[in-house]
CSV table of C-alpha atoms and ligand atoms in Angstrom, one decimal:
chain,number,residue,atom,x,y,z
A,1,UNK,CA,23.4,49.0,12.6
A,2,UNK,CA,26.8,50.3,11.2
A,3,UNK,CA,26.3,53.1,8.6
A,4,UNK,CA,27.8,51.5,6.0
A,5,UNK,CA,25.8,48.4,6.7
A,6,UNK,CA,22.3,50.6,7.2
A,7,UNK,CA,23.8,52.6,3.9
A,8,UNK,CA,24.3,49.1,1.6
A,9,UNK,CA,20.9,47.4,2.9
A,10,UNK,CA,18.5,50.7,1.8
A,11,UNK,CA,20.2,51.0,-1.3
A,12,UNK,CA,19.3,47.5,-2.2
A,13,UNK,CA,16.0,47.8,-1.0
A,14,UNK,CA,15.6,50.9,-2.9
A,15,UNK,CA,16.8,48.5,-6.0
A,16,UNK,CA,14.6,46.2,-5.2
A,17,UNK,CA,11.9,48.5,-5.4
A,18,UNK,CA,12.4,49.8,-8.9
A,19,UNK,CA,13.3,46.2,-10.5
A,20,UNK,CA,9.8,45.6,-8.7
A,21,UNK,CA,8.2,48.2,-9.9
A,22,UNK,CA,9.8,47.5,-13.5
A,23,UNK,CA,8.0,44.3,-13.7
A,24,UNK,CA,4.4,44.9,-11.7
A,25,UNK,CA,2.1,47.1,-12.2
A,26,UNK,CA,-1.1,47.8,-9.6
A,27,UNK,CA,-4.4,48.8,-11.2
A,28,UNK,CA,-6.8,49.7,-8.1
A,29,UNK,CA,-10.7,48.3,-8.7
A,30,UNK,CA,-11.8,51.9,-8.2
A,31,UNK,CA,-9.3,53.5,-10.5
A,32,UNK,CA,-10.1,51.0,-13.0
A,33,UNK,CA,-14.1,50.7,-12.3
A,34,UNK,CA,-14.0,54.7,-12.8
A,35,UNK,CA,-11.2,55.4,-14.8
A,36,UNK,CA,-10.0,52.8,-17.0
A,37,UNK,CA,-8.9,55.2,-20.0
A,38,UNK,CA,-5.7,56.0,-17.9
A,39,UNK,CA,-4.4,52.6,-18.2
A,40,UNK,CA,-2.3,50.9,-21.1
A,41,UNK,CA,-4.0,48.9,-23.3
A,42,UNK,CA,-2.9,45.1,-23.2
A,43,UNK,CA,-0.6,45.8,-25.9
A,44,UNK,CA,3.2,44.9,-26.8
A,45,UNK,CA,3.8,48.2,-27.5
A,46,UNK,CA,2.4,50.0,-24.6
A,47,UNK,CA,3.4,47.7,-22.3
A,48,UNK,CA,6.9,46.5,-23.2
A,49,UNK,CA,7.9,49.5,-26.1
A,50,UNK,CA,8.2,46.7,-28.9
A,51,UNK,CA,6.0,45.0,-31.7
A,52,UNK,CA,7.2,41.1,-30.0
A,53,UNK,CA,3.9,39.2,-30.2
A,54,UNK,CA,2.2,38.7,-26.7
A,55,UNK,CA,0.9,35.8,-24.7
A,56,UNK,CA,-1.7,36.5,-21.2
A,57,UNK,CA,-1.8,34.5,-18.1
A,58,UNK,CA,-5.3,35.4,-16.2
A,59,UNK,CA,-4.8,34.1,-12.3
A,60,UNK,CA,-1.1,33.3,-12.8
A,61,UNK,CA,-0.4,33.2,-9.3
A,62,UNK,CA,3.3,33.0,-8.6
A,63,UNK,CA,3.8,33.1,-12.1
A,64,UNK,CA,5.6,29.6,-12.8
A,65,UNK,CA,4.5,29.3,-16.0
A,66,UNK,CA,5.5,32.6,-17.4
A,67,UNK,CA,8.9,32.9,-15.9
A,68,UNK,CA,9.6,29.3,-17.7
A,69,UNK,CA,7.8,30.9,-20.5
A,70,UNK,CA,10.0,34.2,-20.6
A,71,UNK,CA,12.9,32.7,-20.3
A,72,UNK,CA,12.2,29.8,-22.9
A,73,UNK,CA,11.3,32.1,-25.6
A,74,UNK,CA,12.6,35.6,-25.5
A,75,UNK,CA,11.4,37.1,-28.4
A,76,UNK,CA,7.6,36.6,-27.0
A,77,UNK,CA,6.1,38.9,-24.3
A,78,UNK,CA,4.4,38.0,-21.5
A,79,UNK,CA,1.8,39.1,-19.1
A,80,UNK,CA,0.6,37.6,-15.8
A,81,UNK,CA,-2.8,39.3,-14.1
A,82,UNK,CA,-4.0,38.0,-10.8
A,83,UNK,CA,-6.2,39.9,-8.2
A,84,UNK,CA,-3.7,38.6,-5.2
A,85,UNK,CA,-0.9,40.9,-4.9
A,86,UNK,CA,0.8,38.4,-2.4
A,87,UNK,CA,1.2,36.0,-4.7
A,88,UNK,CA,2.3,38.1,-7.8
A,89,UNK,CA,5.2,39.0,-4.9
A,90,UNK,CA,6.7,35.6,-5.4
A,91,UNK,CA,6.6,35.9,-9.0
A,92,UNK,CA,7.9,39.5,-9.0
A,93,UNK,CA,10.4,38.2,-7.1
A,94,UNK,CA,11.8,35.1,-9.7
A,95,UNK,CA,11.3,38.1,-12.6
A,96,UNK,CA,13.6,40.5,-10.7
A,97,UNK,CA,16.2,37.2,-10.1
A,98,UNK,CA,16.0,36.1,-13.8
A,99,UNK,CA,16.0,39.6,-15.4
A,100,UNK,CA,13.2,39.3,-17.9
A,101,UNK,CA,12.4,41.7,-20.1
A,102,UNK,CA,9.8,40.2,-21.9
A,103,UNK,CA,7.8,39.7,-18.7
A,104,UNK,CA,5.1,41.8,-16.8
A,105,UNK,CA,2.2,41.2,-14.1
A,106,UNK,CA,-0.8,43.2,-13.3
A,107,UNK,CA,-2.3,43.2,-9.7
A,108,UNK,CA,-6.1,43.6,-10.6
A,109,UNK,CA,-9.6,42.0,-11.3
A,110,UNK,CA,-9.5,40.4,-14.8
A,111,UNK,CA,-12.9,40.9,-15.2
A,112,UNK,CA,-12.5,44.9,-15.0
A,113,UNK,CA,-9.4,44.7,-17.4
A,114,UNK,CA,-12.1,43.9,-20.2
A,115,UNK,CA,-11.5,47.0,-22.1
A,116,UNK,CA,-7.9,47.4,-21.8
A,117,UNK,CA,-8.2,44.3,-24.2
A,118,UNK,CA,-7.3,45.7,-28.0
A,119,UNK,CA,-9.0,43.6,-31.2
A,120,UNK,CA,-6.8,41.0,-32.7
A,121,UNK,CA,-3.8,41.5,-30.5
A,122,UNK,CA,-2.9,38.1,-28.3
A,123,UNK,CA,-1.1,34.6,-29.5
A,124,UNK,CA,-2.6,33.1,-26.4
A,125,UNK,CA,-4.0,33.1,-23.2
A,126,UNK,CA,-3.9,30.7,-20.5
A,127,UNK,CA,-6.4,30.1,-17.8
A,128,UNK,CA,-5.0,27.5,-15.9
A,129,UNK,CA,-6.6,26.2,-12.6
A,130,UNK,CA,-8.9,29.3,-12.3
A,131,UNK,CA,-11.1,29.5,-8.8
A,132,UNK,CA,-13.9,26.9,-9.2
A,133,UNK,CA,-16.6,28.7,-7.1
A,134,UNK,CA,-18.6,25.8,-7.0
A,135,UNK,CA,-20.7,26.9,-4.8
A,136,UNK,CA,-23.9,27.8,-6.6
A,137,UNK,CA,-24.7,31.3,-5.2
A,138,UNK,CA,-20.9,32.0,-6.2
A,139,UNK,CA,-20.4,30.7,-9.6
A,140,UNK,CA,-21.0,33.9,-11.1
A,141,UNK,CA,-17.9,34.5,-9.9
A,142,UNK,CA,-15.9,32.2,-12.3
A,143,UNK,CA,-13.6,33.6,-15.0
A,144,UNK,CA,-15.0,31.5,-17.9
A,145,UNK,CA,-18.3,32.5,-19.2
A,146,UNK,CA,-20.0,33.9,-22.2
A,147,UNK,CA,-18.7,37.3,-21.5
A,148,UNK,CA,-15.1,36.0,-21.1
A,149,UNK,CA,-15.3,34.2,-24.7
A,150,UNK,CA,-16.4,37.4,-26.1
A,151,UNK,CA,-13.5,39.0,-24.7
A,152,UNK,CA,-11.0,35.9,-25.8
A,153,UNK,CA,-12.9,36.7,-29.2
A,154,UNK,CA,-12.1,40.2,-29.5
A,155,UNK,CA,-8.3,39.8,-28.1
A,156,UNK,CA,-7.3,37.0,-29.6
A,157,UNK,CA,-5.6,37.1,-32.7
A,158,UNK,CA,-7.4,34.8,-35.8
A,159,UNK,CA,-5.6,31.3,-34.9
A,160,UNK,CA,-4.9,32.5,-31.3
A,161,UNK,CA,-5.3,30.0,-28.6
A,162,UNK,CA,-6.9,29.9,-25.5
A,163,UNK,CA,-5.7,27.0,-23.1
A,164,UNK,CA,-8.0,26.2,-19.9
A,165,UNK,CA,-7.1,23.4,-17.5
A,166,UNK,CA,-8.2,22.8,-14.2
A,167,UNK,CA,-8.1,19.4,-11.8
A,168,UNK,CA,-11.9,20.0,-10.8
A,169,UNK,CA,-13.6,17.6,-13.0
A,170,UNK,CA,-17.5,19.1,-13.0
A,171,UNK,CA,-15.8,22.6,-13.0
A,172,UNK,CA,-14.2,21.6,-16.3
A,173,UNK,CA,-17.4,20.2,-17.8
A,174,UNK,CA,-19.3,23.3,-16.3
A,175,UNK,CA,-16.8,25.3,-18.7
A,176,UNK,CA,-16.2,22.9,-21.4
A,177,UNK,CA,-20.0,23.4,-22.3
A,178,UNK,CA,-19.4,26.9,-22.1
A,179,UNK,CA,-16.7,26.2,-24.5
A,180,UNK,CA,-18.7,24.1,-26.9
A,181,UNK,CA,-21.0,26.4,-27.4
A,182,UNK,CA,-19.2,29.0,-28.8
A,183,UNK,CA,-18.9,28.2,-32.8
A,184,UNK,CA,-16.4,30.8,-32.9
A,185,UNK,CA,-13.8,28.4,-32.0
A,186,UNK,CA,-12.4,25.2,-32.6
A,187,UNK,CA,-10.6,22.6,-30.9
A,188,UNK,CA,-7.2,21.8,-31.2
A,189,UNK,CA,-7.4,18.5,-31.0
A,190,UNK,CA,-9.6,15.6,-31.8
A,191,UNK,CA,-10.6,14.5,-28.5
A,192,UNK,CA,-13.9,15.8,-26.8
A,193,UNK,CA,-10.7,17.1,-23.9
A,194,UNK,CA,-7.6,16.0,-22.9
A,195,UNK,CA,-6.4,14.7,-19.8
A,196,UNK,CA,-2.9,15.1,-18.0
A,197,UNK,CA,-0.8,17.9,-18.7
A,198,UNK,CA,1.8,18.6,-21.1
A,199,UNK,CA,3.7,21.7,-20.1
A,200,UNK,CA,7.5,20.9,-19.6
A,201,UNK,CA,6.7,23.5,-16.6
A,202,UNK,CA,3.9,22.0,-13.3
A,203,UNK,CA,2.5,25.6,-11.7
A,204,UNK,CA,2.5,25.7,-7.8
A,205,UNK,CA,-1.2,24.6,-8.0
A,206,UNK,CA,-0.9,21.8,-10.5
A,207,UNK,CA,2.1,20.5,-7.7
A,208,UNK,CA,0.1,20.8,-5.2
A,209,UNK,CA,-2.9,18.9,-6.7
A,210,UNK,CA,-1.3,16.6,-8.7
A,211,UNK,CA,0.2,15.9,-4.9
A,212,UNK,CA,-3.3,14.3,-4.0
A,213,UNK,CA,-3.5,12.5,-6.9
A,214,UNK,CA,-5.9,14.6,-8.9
A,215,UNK,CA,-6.3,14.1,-13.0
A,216,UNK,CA,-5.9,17.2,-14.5
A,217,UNK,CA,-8.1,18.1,-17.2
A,218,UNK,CA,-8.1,20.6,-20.3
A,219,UNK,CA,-8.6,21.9,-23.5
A,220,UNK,CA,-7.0,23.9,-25.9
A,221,UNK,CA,-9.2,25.8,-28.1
A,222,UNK,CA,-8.5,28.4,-31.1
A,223,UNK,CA,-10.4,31.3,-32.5
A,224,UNK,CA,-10.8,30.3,-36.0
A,225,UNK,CA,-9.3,32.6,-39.1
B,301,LIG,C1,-6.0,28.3,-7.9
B,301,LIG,S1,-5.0,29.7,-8.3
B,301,LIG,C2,-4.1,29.2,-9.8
B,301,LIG,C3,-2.8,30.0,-10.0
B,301,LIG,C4,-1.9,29.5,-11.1
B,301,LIG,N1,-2.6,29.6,-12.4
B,301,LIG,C5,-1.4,28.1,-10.9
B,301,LIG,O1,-1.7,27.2,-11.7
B,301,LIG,O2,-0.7,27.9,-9.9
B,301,LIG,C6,-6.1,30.8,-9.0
B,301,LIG,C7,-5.5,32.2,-9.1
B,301,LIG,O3,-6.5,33.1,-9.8
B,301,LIG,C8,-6.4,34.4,-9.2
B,301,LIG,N2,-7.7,35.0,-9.5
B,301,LIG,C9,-9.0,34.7,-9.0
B,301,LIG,N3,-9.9,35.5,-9.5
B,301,LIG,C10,-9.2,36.4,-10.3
B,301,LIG,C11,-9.6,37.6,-11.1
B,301,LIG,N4,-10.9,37.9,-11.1
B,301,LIG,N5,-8.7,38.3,-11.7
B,301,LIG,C12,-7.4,37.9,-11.7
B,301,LIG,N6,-6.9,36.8,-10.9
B,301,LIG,C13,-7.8,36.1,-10.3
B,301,LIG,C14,-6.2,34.0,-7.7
B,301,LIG,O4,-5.7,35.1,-7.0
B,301,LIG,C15,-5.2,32.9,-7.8
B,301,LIG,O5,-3.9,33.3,-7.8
């Protein structure tokens, strides 16, 4: 390769890198398991160095819904987490492309971000088609249990929402009566559960399911004041 040529294509790698590394950040399970205290609490200020109000996607895969999101409403930060780092590599991607700056993602197990979560802090979270683990020796593997409400509890800020949709009908109804029993929140709408979505914004997996024809169903629930 010419030198010039070799020259240009490491320097844009090398930019690449650090617009990556601007917008993910990799928590390892052992550093986190051991050592949590030397992360950043989920906060707008720690994370982004500003008081903008802040919104969580848990398993946002290749982040559709946030780069819509982050570039729809600027003054709103938010965060993607997902365990896969390959597919918060398509996501980093569109951030670097777009230039957000209200957007980050986080390669690591939800479940051990628990207390990076600070008291009254996010607008919303979404937990949109999460793993189903259906079967039985793995559902203790789902995202949504009692534990997880506490969590949405603690983070969410009084009238915070937390919207869950999934295409996987007795995986919704596994979690709905999850939900339901938690008289900490409230529905935001009248119905039992909604069906259909209506984001202006389909994720990869809601194409891809919504491809074969499956109803998508999902609630949207609010930690009451
Ligand atoms: C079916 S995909 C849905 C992705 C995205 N929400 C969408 O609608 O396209 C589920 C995602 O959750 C992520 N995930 C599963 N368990 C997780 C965990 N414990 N912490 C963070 N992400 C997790 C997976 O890596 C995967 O990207």
């Amino acid at each position: 390769m010419p030198r010039r040529t070799f020259l240009r294509f490491t320097r844009a790698q090398q930019i690449d890198q650090h617009e990556q590394q601007h917008y993910l950040r990799c928590y390892s399970p052992e550093a986190l398991f051991h050592n949590w205290q030397q992360f950043p609490p989920l906060t707008s200020a720690a994370l982004f160095e500003n008081e903008q109000p802040l919104e969580l996607e848990i398993g946002c895969g290749s982040g559709e819904l946030l780069l819509f999101l982050a570039r729809e409403r600027p003054h709103t930060n938010f965060v993607g987490v997902d365990i896969s780092r390959k597919m918060l590599d398509k996501a980093v991607e569109q951030a670097v492309r777009y230039r957000l700056p209200n957007l980050k993602f986080i390669n690591a197990d939800f479940r051990q971000m628990y207390p990076l979560l600070m008291p009254d802090t996010l607008k919303s979270v979404y937990l949109h088609f999460p793993d189903p683990h259906l079967r039985p020796r793995h559902q203790k593997r789902r995202l949504l249990n009692a534990e997880f409400l506490e969590q949405m509890h603690r983070a969410l800020k009084p009238e915070g929402t937390l919207s869950v949709m999934t295409d996987v009908c007795d995986f919704f109804f596994d979690m709905l009566a999850i939900i339901e029993q938690d008289t900490r929140f409230q529905k935001c709408h009248s119905e039992r559960y909604l069906t259909g979505s209506d984001l202006p914004v389909r994720s990869h997996f809601q194409r891809v399911w919504e491809g074969y024809g499956e109803q998508v169903y999902r609630c949207l629930i609010q930690k009451k004041a």
